XYZ file of C-alpha atoms in Angstrom:
744
model
C 29.209 -25.752 -0.439
C 32.874 -24.363 -1.106
C 31.758 -23.428 -4.318
C 28.857 -21.285 -2.443
C 31.313 -20.004 -0.095
C 33.356 -18.008 -2.846
C 31.173 -15.917 -3.215
C 30.570 -14.567 0.302
C 34.359 -14.685 0.479
C 36.541 -14.191 -2.366
C 38.065 -16.975 -1.963
C 38.544 -18.937 -5.165
C 36.312 -22.249 -5.622
C 37.781 -25.578 -5.154
C 37.461 -26.837 -9.385
C 38.709 -30.311 -7.167
C 35.067 -30.057 -4.410
C 32.483 -32.387 -5.440
C 29.081 -31.557 -7.666
C 26.567 -29.706 -5.489
C 24.217 -32.477 -3.819
C 20.316 -32.406 -5.390
C 17.798 -30.108 -3.990
C 15.476 -32.532 -1.748
C 12.149 -32.681 -2.041
C 10.204 -30.011 -0.414
C 8.010 -31.303 2.264
C 4.468 -29.345 3.009
C 1.901 -29.710 5.472
C -1.859 -28.482 4.744
C -4.117 -27.769 8.457
C -7.450 -27.365 8.148
C -10.676 -29.070 9.257
C -13.178 -28.556 6.965
C -11.966 -31.883 3.854
C -12.797 -29.577 0.735
C -10.611 -26.359 1.694
C -7.446 -29.512 1.257
C -8.950 -30.452 -1.505
C -8.743 -26.869 -2.628
C -5.503 -26.557 -1.179
C -3.470 -30.146 -2.488
C -5.016 -28.905 -6.172
C -3.250 -24.971 -5.520
C -0.413 -27.450 -5.374
C -0.748 -30.206 -7.582
C 1.249 -29.181 -10.791
C 4.303 -28.517 -8.232
C 7.528 -31.069 -7.023
C 6.232 -30.795 -3.521
C 5.146 -33.939 -1.015
C 1.605 -33.084 0.249
C 0.602 -33.839 3.452
C -2.350 -32.918 5.597
C -4.364 -32.879 8.713
C -7.510 -32.025 10.062
C -6.826 -30.414 13.313
C -4.008 -28.860 15.193
C -2.961 -32.432 17.009
C -2.932 -34.442 14.169
C -0.245 -31.959 12.482
C 1.966 -32.084 15.684
C 1.833 -35.458 14.990
C 2.703 -35.480 12.094
C 5.614 -33.421 12.472
C 7.289 -35.880 15.146
C 8.087 -37.870 12.613
C 9.434 -35.873 9.569
C 10.748 -32.688 9.196
C 8.061 -30.465 6.931
C 9.273 -27.262 5.390
C 6.102 -25.435 5.295
C 2.963 -25.067 6.962
C -0.074 -23.363 6.199
C -2.446 -23.818 8.671
C -6.065 -22.329 9.037
C -7.279 -20.309 11.920
C -10.753 -21.487 13.223
C -9.756 -24.819 14.422
C -11.679 -27.768 16.897
C -9.982 -27.518 19.381
C -6.515 -25.914 18.842
C -6.793 -22.696 17.014
C -4.172 -21.714 14.197
C -2.086 -19.286 16.134
C -2.153 -21.338 19.242
C -0.389 -24.431 16.910
C 1.767 -21.949 14.763
C 3.380 -20.952 17.918
C 3.799 -24.467 18.879
C 5.329 -25.299 15.577
C 7.589 -21.785 15.802
C 9.263 -23.513 19.392
C 9.612 -27.120 18.177
C 10.886 -26.367 14.428
C 11.800 -22.732 14.041
C 12.790 -23.551 10.497
C 9.509 -24.339 9.152
C 7.728 -21.583 7.157
C 4.934 -20.830 8.725
C 1.688 -19.148 6.537
C -1.942 -18.483 7.936
C -5.719 -18.877 5.805
C -8.215 -17.005 7.898
C -11.920 -16.150 5.823
C -13.141 -14.631 9.568
C -10.532 -11.600 9.439
C -11.085 -11.092 13.551
C -8.554 -9.674 16.280
C -7.409 -12.662 17.182
C -6.233 -13.999 13.852
C -4.924 -10.585 12.793
C -3.267 -9.914 16.425
C -2.226 -13.426 16.657
C 0.058 -13.211 13.154
C 0.824 -9.338 14.280
C 2.446 -9.826 17.725
C 3.409 -13.231 17.900
C 5.529 -13.223 14.935
C 4.358 -16.829 14.504
C 3.243 -16.516 10.491
C 5.494 -15.747 7.807
C 2.458 -14.184 5.541
C -1.078 -13.996 7.133
C -3.377 -14.762 3.588
C -6.964 -14.241 4.069
C -9.660 -16.355 2.841
C -11.186 -17.307 0.035
C -6.719 -17.198 -1.974
C -5.973 -16.652 -5.460
C -4.197 -19.426 -6.781
C -0.650 -17.904 -8.232
C -0.659 -15.975 -5.075
C -0.404 -17.958 -2.904
C 1.936 -20.455 -5.230
C 3.935 -17.613 -5.200
C 4.372 -17.332 -1.708
C 4.909 -20.672 -1.164
C 7.777 -20.831 -3.746
C 9.087 -17.499 -1.663
C 8.782 -18.671 1.723
C 10.511 -22.658 0.285
C 13.403 -20.525 -1.181
C 13.714 -18.199 1.661
C 13.878 -21.729 3.756
C 16.723 -22.765 1.699
C 18.667 -19.470 1.997
C 18.786 -20.438 6.116
C 20.040 -23.294 5.686
C 23.205 -22.233 3.988
C 23.369 -19.525 5.451
C 23.597 -21.882 8.874
C 26.260 -23.740 6.453
C 28.387 -20.555 5.324
C 28.477 -20.025 9.172
C 30.079 -23.573 10.188
C 31.941 -23.416 7.669
C 34.505 -20.413 8.692
C 34.792 -19.949 12.262
C 35.505 -16.442 12.889
C 33.087 -14.774 10.906
C 30.508 -17.435 12.366
C 31.335 -15.810 15.475
C 30.867 -12.728 14.437
C 27.654 -13.183 11.911
C 26.065 -14.936 15.328
C 27.247 -11.910 17.294
C 25.426 -9.601 14.999
C 22.702 -11.548 14.830
C 22.229 -10.267 18.213
C 23.275 -7.095 18.029
C 20.719 -6.264 15.545
C 19.362 -3.317 18.101
C 16.405 -0.621 16.949
C 17.990 2.268 16.939
C 15.179 4.518 19.688
C 17.445 7.315 20.729
C 15.732 10.234 22.242
C 18.539 13.204 21.362
C 16.467 14.476 18.658
C 13.564 15.332 21.283
C 15.758 16.606 23.560
C 17.315 19.190 21.164
C 13.668 19.732 20.589
C 13.050 20.687 23.868
C 15.885 22.740 24.215
C 15.433 25.124 20.911
C 18.114 23.187 18.531
C 16.075 21.500 16.814
C 12.206 22.148 15.413
C 9.403 19.890 15.166
C 9.690 19.168 12.100
C 13.603 18.622 11.779
C 12.880 15.716 14.630
C 10.671 14.515 11.659
C 12.453 14.382 9.419
C 15.518 12.643 11.006
C 12.763 10.020 12.691
C 11.861 9.201 8.604
C 15.817 8.990 7.805
C 16.674 6.899 10.439
C 14.097 4.383 9.681
C 14.560 4.492 6.337
C 18.853 4.148 6.768
C 18.982 2.532 9.746
C 21.689 4.692 10.944
C 21.865 6.216 14.489
C 20.541 9.357 14.962
C 23.287 11.619 15.856
C 25.126 10.066 12.341
C 22.280 11.350 10.201
C 22.229 14.957 13.060
C 25.434 15.075 12.380
C 25.159 14.900 8.753
C 22.333 17.647 8.166
C 24.689 19.754 10.031
C 21.846 21.251 12.262
C 23.388 21.118 15.857
C 27.461 21.053 16.282
C 28.470 17.718 17.683
C 30.651 20.324 20.389
C 27.125 21.685 21.365
C 25.554 17.855 21.563
C 27.925 16.565 23.845
C 27.953 19.956 26.517
C 24.532 19.804 26.466
C 24.239 16.071 27.898
C 27.720 16.392 29.817
C 25.929 19.753 31.849
C 21.955 18.878 31.746
C 22.045 15.135 31.945
C 26.065 14.501 33.192
C 27.204 12.136 31.079
C 30.573 11.016 32.032
C 33.413 12.232 28.667
C 36.477 9.606 28.171
C 39.284 10.367 26.385
C 39.515 7.240 24.208
C 43.273 8.069 23.377
C 44.089 7.086 27.470
C 42.479 3.831 26.988
C 44.691 0.582 26.679
C 41.591 -2.101 25.477
C 41.979 -5.919 26.441
C 41.347 -7.823 22.880
C 39.406 -10.224 24.511
C 36.684 -7.480 25.832
C 36.912 -6.320 21.867
C 36.122 -9.820 20.702
C 32.637 -9.544 22.533
C 31.693 -6.694 20.043
C 32.095 -7.667 16.180
C 33.776 -4.364 14.388
C 30.594 -4.336 11.867
C 28.426 -2.871 14.548
C 31.064 -0.694 16.354
C 31.217 0.801 13.389
C 27.524 1.076 12.816
C 26.355 2.101 16.166
C 29.481 4.530 16.910
C 30.555 2.283 19.811
C 33.680 1.067 21.326
C 34.198 -1.259 24.202
C 36.386 -0.020 27.132
C 36.582 -2.848 29.850
C 34.850 -4.923 31.617
C 34.702 -5.225 35.555
C 32.915 -8.223 36.655
C 29.476 -8.041 35.414
C 30.085 -4.528 33.516
C 30.555 -3.648 30.529
C 31.976 0.028 29.881
C 31.124 1.311 26.626
C 32.338 4.441 25.009
C 28.909 5.807 22.973
C 28.407 8.758 20.655
C 24.878 8.672 21.482
C 24.359 7.400 25.558
C 20.619 8.661 25.403
C 20.055 5.774 22.247
C 17.694 3.579 24.722
C 17.521 0.729 22.374
C 20.469 0.386 22.041
C 21.830 0.230 25.173
C 18.454 -2.386 26.498
C 19.643 -4.578 23.756
C 23.066 -4.950 24.749
C 22.021 -5.651 28.052
C 19.901 -8.402 26.587
C 21.923 -10.133 24.426
C 25.317 -9.546 26.460
C 23.265 -10.553 29.936
C 26.080 -7.655 30.889
C 25.372 -4.662 32.724
C 26.497 -1.720 30.452
C 27.882 1.741 31.759
C 27.581 4.151 28.632
C 30.162 7.464 28.582
C 30.638 9.540 25.519
C 33.435 9.990 22.941
C 33.230 11.858 19.793
C 33.154 10.392 16.776
C 36.132 10.961 15.191
C 38.101 9.520 18.526
C 35.852 6.375 18.438
C 36.060 5.646 14.864
C 40.213 5.909 15.464
C 39.826 3.328 18.752
C 38.090 1.009 16.673
C 40.929 1.019 14.049
C 43.758 0.943 16.473
C 41.689 -2.404 18.685
C 40.708 -3.916 15.132
C 43.345 -3.718 13.145
C 43.356 -2.454 9.633
C 42.638 -5.915 8.464
C 39.525 -5.544 6.313
C 36.255 -5.859 7.915
C 33.192 -7.852 6.498
C 30.534 -5.829 5.234
C 27.921 -5.395 7.554
C 25.209 -4.832 4.590
C 26.242 -8.461 3.652
C 26.161 -9.812 7.440
C 22.854 -8.290 8.164
C 21.603 -10.513 4.956
C 23.003 -13.539 5.926
C 21.605 -13.557 9.986
C 18.122 -12.417 9.174
C 15.767 -14.211 9.841
C 12.333 -15.293 8.818
C 10.717 -13.244 12.196
C 12.396 -10.102 12.696
C 10.673 -8.655 15.053
C 10.959 -11.314 17.454
C 10.855 -10.421 21.675
C 9.069 -7.187 20.446
C 6.444 -6.263 23.565
C 3.437 -3.746 22.173
C 3.002 -1.261 25.468
C -0.849 0.237 25.396
C -1.239 3.915 26.658
C -4.051 4.069 28.970
C -3.568 7.948 28.839
C -6.648 9.762 28.216
C -3.795 12.729 26.844
C -2.529 14.042 23.801
C 0.434 12.070 23.131
C 3.459 14.270 22.968
C 5.433 13.708 19.877
C 7.847 11.200 21.263
C 5.415 8.907 22.257
C 4.136 9.430 18.642
C 7.459 8.727 16.615
C 7.967 6.176 19.129
C 4.328 4.231 17.613
C 5.655 4.378 15.063
C 8.343 1.693 15.552
C 6.659 -0.825 17.028
C 7.055 -3.958 14.621
C 2.940 -4.315 14.714
C 2.332 -1.048 13.175
C 4.767 -1.970 10.581
C 3.544 -5.556 10.033
C -0.309 -3.572 9.793
C 0.068 -1.691 7.489
C 2.147 -4.036 5.130
C -0.197 -6.379 5.656
C -3.472 -4.075 4.816
C -1.610 -2.189 1.806
C -0.882 -5.357 0.242
C -3.793 -7.627 0.764
C -6.516 -4.287 -1.103
C -3.651 -4.804 -3.751
C -3.929 -8.492 -4.319
C -7.726 -8.194 -4.123
C -7.630 -5.196 -6.797
C -9.210 -3.059 -4.409
C -9.890 0.743 -5.350
C -9.852 2.252 -1.700
C -8.866 1.333 1.632
C -10.953 2.598 4.335
C -9.709 2.353 8.625
C -12.594 3.577 10.119
C -12.532 3.617 13.876
C -15.606 2.659 15.790
C -16.999 2.581 19.146
C -15.258 -1.247 20.203
C -12.408 -2.002 17.417
C -11.514 -0.125 14.146
C -12.166 -1.773 10.727
C -10.033 -2.122 8.173
C -12.886 -1.632 4.659
C -11.528 -2.561 1.338
C -13.585 -0.560 -1.958
C -13.909 -3.565 -4.618
C -15.558 -3.322 -7.544
C -17.384 -0.364 -6.641
C -18.356 -1.853 -2.945
C -16.921 -1.577 0.366
C -16.269 -4.971 2.139
C -15.684 -5.289 5.915
C -11.897 -7.004 5.910
C -9.721 -7.092 9.493
C -11.341 -6.108 12.857
C -8.461 -4.436 15.509
C -8.875 -3.058 18.660
C -9.181 0.496 19.486
C -5.478 0.367 21.087
C -3.771 0.052 17.630
C -5.423 2.474 16.193
C -2.626 5.573 16.550
C 0.450 3.626 15.775
C -1.905 2.804 12.709
C -1.636 6.299 11.155
C 0.791 7.688 13.120
C 2.934 5.164 10.596
C 1.086 5.800 7.728
C 1.336 9.426 8.562
C 5.067 9.159 8.565
C 5.295 7.067 5.226
C 3.187 9.505 3.051
C 5.593 12.702 5.186
C 2.519 14.244 7.135
C 2.558 15.660 10.409
C 2.132 13.117 12.750
C 1.008 16.204 15.565
C -1.719 16.978 14.043
C -5.107 14.594 15.315
C -7.478 17.491 14.654
C -7.630 18.980 11.682
C -7.546 16.911 8.207
C -4.721 16.636 6.066
C -3.702 14.883 2.677
C -0.452 13.356 0.930
C 0.452 10.952 -1.440
C 2.865 7.699 -0.811
C 4.127 5.094 -3.314
C 4.572 1.181 -2.381
C 6.348 -0.893 -4.630
C 5.369 -4.498 -4.792
C 7.720 -7.678 -6.822
C 4.394 -7.303 -9.234
C 3.289 -3.795 -9.121
C 3.830 -0.131 -8.156
C 1.120 1.915 -6.896
C 0.002 5.339 -5.705
C -2.126 5.807 -2.377
C -3.497 9.019 -2.251
C -4.089 9.435 1.908
C -6.570 11.576 3.122
C -7.358 11.537 6.717
C -10.319 13.145 8.920
C -11.188 13.667 12.356
C -14.051 11.017 13.684
C -15.035 11.252 16.958
C -13.964 8.242 17.632
C -10.761 8.855 15.603
C -9.117 9.910 12.671
C -10.221 7.730 9.463
C -8.109 7.609 7.410
C -9.124 6.847 3.044
C -6.128 5.807 0.869
C -7.218 5.345 -2.974
C -4.970 3.243 -5.265
C -4.048 4.238 -7.810
C -1.736 1.847 -10.120
C 0.629 3.044 -11.907
C 0.793 0.132 -14.606
C -2.909 0.286 -15.009
C -2.941 -0.269 -18.652
C -5.319 2.449 -20.872
C -8.499 0.814 -22.116
C -9.759 0.751 -25.631
C -13.159 2.932 -26.906
C -13.663 -0.919 -27.735
C -12.889 -2.076 -24.513
C -15.688 0.049 -21.895
C -19.250 -1.460 -23.374
C -20.081 0.842 -24.822
C -23.384 0.175 -27.415
C -23.259 0.067 -30.752
C -25.129 3.742 -31.902
C -22.935 5.215 -28.784
C -19.398 4.212 -30.010
C -20.205 5.380 -33.336
C -21.096 9.129 -31.532
C -18.078 8.955 -29.936
C -16.149 8.064 -32.408
C -17.598 10.703 -34.241
C -17.096 13.498 -31.856
C -13.140 12.439 -31.320
C -12.697 12.874 -34.836
C -13.530 16.567 -34.919
C -9.783 18.112 -34.276
C -11.417 21.407 -32.080
C -14.386 21.773 -29.045
C -14.842 19.890 -25.753
C -15.872 16.662 -24.903
C -17.627 16.307 -21.777
C -17.276 13.238 -18.704
C -20.128 13.118 -16.441
C -21.024 10.766 -12.931
C -20.374 11.063 -9.955
C -16.689 10.413 -7.741
C -15.778 6.661 -8.982
C -17.949 6.229 -12.132
C -15.214 5.740 -14.299
C -14.909 9.311 -15.707
C -10.745 9.623 -16.442
C -11.075 5.879 -17.382
C -12.854 7.083 -20.404
C -11.241 10.015 -20.893
C -8.454 8.722 -21.369
C -9.586 5.945 -24.059
C -10.759 9.139 -25.952
C -7.260 10.642 -25.565
C -5.699 7.800 -27.155
C -8.095 6.360 -29.731
C -6.559 7.644 -32.592
C -3.137 8.849 -31.022
C -1.047 9.801 -33.441
C 3.056 11.105 -32.994
C 1.725 14.442 -34.797
C -0.341 15.884 -31.981
C 1.167 17.490 -28.108
C -0.814 15.896 -25.703
C -1.171 18.054 -22.802
C -3.199 16.233 -19.426
C -3.643 18.086 -15.832
C -4.983 16.643 -12.876
C -5.224 15.851 -8.923
C -3.872 12.898 -9.302
C -2.414 11.537 -11.676
C -3.980 8.104 -12.315
C -2.908 6.927 -15.825
C 0.849 7.061 -16.666
C 1.171 7.640 -20.610
C 5.021 8.017 -22.128
C 3.387 10.452 -24.872
C 1.764 12.785 -22.534
C 2.990 15.576 -20.977
C 1.696 15.331 -17.329
C 0.692 18.058 -15.266
C 0.238 17.451 -11.197
C -1.721 20.218 -9.712
C -0.482 21.664 -6.302
C -3.069 23.711 -5.094
C -0.754 24.522 -1.482
C 1.980 25.998 -3.680
C -0.368 27.791 -5.946
C -0.454 25.526 -8.942
C -4.139 25.627 -9.486
C -5.896 24.282 -12.412
C -6.842 27.130 -14.012
C -3.089 28.526 -13.775
C -1.327 25.301 -14.959
C -4.433 25.758 -18.453
C -3.121 28.697 -18.722
C 0.220 28.066 -19.293
C -0.427 24.840 -21.044
C -1.814 27.072 -24.102
C 1.126 28.448 -24.773
C 2.977 25.322 -25.309
C 1.265 24.793 -28.141
C -1.047 21.730 -27.300
C -3.348 20.167 -29.576
C -5.369 17.759 -27.457
C -6.186 19.035 -23.840
C -6.829 16.266 -21.287
C -8.430 18.145 -18.012
C -8.824 16.165 -14.827
C -12.144 18.518 -13.343
C -13.726 21.578 -14.197
C -14.444 22.893 -11.331
C -14.853 26.864 -10.912
C -16.461 29.072 -13.076
C -12.368 30.168 -13.621
C -11.514 26.838 -15.269
C -14.353 26.126 -17.395
C -13.926 29.869 -18.781
C -10.293 28.821 -19.941
C -11.358 25.639 -20.875
C -13.703 26.182 -22.853
C -12.021 29.211 -24.711
C -8.819 26.341 -25.848
C -12.224 24.664 -27.045
C -13.029 27.691 -29.202
C -9.244 28.700 -30.976
C -9.121 25.315 -32.143
C -7.538 22.801 -28.993
C -9.782 19.522 -28.231
C -10.477 19.727 -24.870
C -11.286 16.572 -23.099
C -13.017 17.026 -19.013
C -14.817 15.617 -16.616
C -17.895 17.529 -14.576
C -19.949 15.930 -11.597
C -23.669 15.723 -12.692
C -26.137 13.640 -12.749
C -27.598 13.328 -16.183
C -26.232 14.364 -19.875
C -29.458 17.014 -20.207
C -28.242 18.515 -16.425
C -24.374 18.929 -17.837
C -25.925 21.832 -19.885
C -27.999 23.498 -16.822
C -24.781 22.840 -14.575
C -22.276 24.714 -17.355
C -24.735 27.465 -17.197
C -24.791 27.519 -13.400
C -21.234 27.983 -13.665
C -21.608 31.323 -15.345
C -21.091 30.484 -18.846
C -22.735 32.091 -21.707
C -25.171 30.326 -23.561
C -23.518 31.156 -27.148
C -20.246 29.756 -25.389
C -21.507 26.371 -24.803
C -22.815 25.816 -27.789
C -20.103 26.856 -29.991
C -17.828 24.857 -28.545
C -19.686 21.764 -26.668
C -18.968 18.985 -29.075
C -20.892 15.980 -26.856
C -21.241 14.395 -23.678
C -20.962 11.374 -22.125
C -23.287 10.663 -18.691
C -21.399 7.182 -17.219
C -22.156 4.688 -14.244
C -20.311 1.816 -13.196
C -21.904 -1.749 -12.337
C -20.391 -4.731 -10.962
C -20.443 -7.711 -14.250
C -21.333 -10.732 -13.498
C -18.892 -13.904 -13.455
C -19.326 -15.375 -16.387
C -17.856 -18.719 -15.057
C -20.510 -18.878 -13.022
C -23.250 -17.265 -14.858
C -26.685 -18.504 -15.123
C -30.584 -17.828 -16.396
C -32.674 -16.377 -13.773
C -35.785 -15.833 -12.264
C -36.979 -12.066 -13.424
C -38.241 -10.012 -9.647
C -41.108 -8.419 -11.193
C -41.110 -6.363 -8.240
C -37.646 -5.530 -8.140
C -38.500 -4.611 -12.513
C -41.224 -2.644 -11.377
C -39.342 -0.241 -9.562
C -36.736 0.345 -12.175
C -39.013 2.054 -14.232
C -40.509 1.399 -17.572
C -38.353 -0.032 -20.023
C -37.585 -2.689 -17.685
C -41.056 -3.568 -17.670
C -41.316 -4.284 -21.500
C -42.130 -8.075 -22.364
C -38.920 -10.829 -22.909
C -36.352 -9.368 -20.940
C -34.181 -11.693 -20.018
C -32.668 -12.205 -16.430
C -29.045 -14.131 -15.192
C -27.631 -14.160 -12.106
C -23.925 -15.284 -10.316
C -24.101 -18.429 -8.626
C -20.819 -17.294 -7.280
C -17.759 -19.998 -7.880
C -14.019 -19.666 -6.832
C -13.096 -17.737 -9.446
C -15.831 -14.518 -8.187
C -14.924 -15.333 -4.574
C -19.008 -16.681 -4.216
C -20.028 -13.436 -4.993
C -21.436 -13.817 -8.370
C -19.325 -10.632 -9.642
C -15.817 -10.117 -10.956
C -14.533 -7.009 -12.906
C -17.233 -3.658 -13.525
C -18.603 -2.207 -16.908
C -19.994 1.096 -17.432
C -23.288 2.171 -18.371
C -23.584 5.409 -20.292
C -25.693 7.710 -22.276
C -23.823 10.225 -25.285
C -25.622 13.177 -25.948
C -23.951 14.993 -28.960
C -25.088 18.543 -30.295
C -26.745 18.428 -33.672
C -28.141 21.917 -35.307
C -31.576 22.151 -33.087
C -29.675 21.501 -30.223
C -27.733 24.034 -30.817
C -29.936 26.292 -31.489
C -31.898 25.807 -28.120
C -28.678 25.857 -25.782
C -27.511 29.348 -27.925
C -30.866 30.810 -27.320
C -31.108 29.912 -23.902
C -33.947 27.660 -24.698
C -35.659 25.972 -21.139
C -34.722 22.629 -19.992
C -37.780 21.530 -20.494
C -37.495 22.642 -24.086
C -34.077 20.629 -24.627
C -34.962 17.522 -22.979
C -38.333 17.229 -25.317
C -35.434 17.515 -28.094
C -33.145 15.059 -26.929
C -35.631 12.667 -26.360
C -36.375 13.294 -30.321
C -33.406 12.603 -31.682
C -32.595 8.687 -29.938
C -30.733 9.546 -27.352
C -30.374 5.936 -25.315
C -30.536 6.679 -21.946
C -28.849 5.534 -19.021
C -31.411 3.371 -17.978
C -32.539 1.708 -21.155
C -28.670 0.836 -22.242
C -29.024 -0.624 -18.414
C -31.864 -2.872 -19.861
C -29.889 -3.424 -22.680
C -27.121 -4.786 -20.809
C -29.158 -6.640 -18.373
C -30.750 -8.575 -21.054
C -27.488 -8.931 -22.302
C -26.467 -11.104 -19.480
C -23.995 -8.621 -18.270
C -25.534 -7.477 -15.020
C -28.175 -7.839 -12.788
C -31.124 -5.957 -11.861
C -30.032 -5.541 -8.535
C -26.929 -4.452 -9.199
C -28.534 -1.108 -11.666
C -31.623 -0.716 -8.318
C -28.227 -0.353 -6.284
C -26.327 2.243 -8.552
C -28.942 4.339 -10.322
C -31.617 3.668 -8.196
C -35.783 4.076 -8.350
C -36.865 5.329 -11.746
């Protein structure tokens, strides 16, 4: 163990020390009342070098744990007799070093709150699980178990550092200072400054008074004068105090330096403590609780406190707080936290809202929701307050699924936590707000586009997940038919003109545009994109983010880009006449432009452009082609099987589906697709290219009926015909076509 100690103490390793003992084999306990689930869990860990035991209920599991140590317990929630939450609480109480993971397929309030409030689990995972994720989670948990063991050994090795580590583990406070609120009430800070201080405190975990003075918004002398006059706090001259070393040993030096405190004297059960911020309620409460002493706070200047710390603890090298904090951290950082539910119907104050975001359940819940959405490949997260509860819904493969139900009491702190993370105004609950947030996970970095909307049941929050690491698909991988693919390649190979991708929100238009952009991309061209938000990150392109709040709009950026000598321009969306006019002008002056428009079909796009105010001859001259598209769920290849056609359903889908010989398939459900029968999505497309006759009709102002007749004669494959081909190929189902395209 001395070889490990040298990494932390700096002492040279003992060459004569015996070699480290081989790592013991990990023991896992799997608890579930369903035999099939236990077999599936055993299969997950089959290739790992673990000793795996199983139990059908909590009683038998506890009996096994009394017979020998288990490093990791994976438990179901719904079980006869004792549920998973109660079982894991007992495991935590009896075997605190055992790592605990909960699995549940019900996603109900009891499971979520049991995990969140009690700190009884290392991680909360929804059924059906991902095998790889579960293996990685278990491996990380066991690695943490080893670290805890090593930390305990290090503490026993060095008595002085062990005492300091033990003290610091008890004094890991959560700063909850009311100083910023008081300064705000006295006009020395505004609301934005208060929120900024709170955000920095959450990020840096430093006392508010230090952050406040670092910003230079208020002088320290002003703060102390206000505390002395308004709240009658006693101010002391530290130079006059002679501090007993036994009193100083009660609080470690590292803690004093970080929290800007110093113990002065101990009289019976009362400790006098000099502090820089006497309004830090979290610091005072935790010191009272961990020391068992009554704390009397007196006020002193920061410089005087630092000088007294150096005098009392000596000039020796202090233990690094960051290292100690890592060593003493355990699996349950939020133990002993109580959730206080407010029953007051009045709008909460800024102070209450800020305090609510610090509640560990809100932090745990937000992290759990975001990570679960990323794991399941969701595109959107909906936090929707209803009459009886708040529902977390995930949009997976284009379909919303209810995942978690949480109590209304947690809603406000959950929303406030998200607002603080995305730098929104937490005190404004009557108007919609929009923000952005970046989330880093061990495997992925994603951007979240956050939108809040006040409803009669409370604020609804919707988060769009944008994966920074998502790869751009090739044209061949988008699902185009042979004819459509040939037409698109011809359009992209033309050096100028505009190509439009159309369809409703969420139909994959931006994905198609990026595939067009990347097709035949060469270093000899200048590529520029204008988006809101940026959905794919490409090094070869100059990507510009629209910011409406500061006047950085689509038309303004587009005009500026035309002076940047672009060859290819990707315009996120044509919303109005001004944007359309500049885009079509760029297409007429030698640039290749890709953009999107919200219309239902390729022919309807021409009518929409005319409605925006563009002249017919401009459309006919600049427009190269239109790609109308939809996204449907794809049948899981692992469980696809032939199915009997539903004639009534095929009748509703129109003429293409009434033709004889149509083959129909379905997914019966398997572990790979989580029993849904679908996995992934593919596109339905209709591609319209403008030949001479169509250009003539558009340029001369022909009616929509005439344009439609010309398109039919040109042999364009419509959306419903492309859908029929994909159903016949076994790629999707008639039910999915009806959901996306509706009756024909």
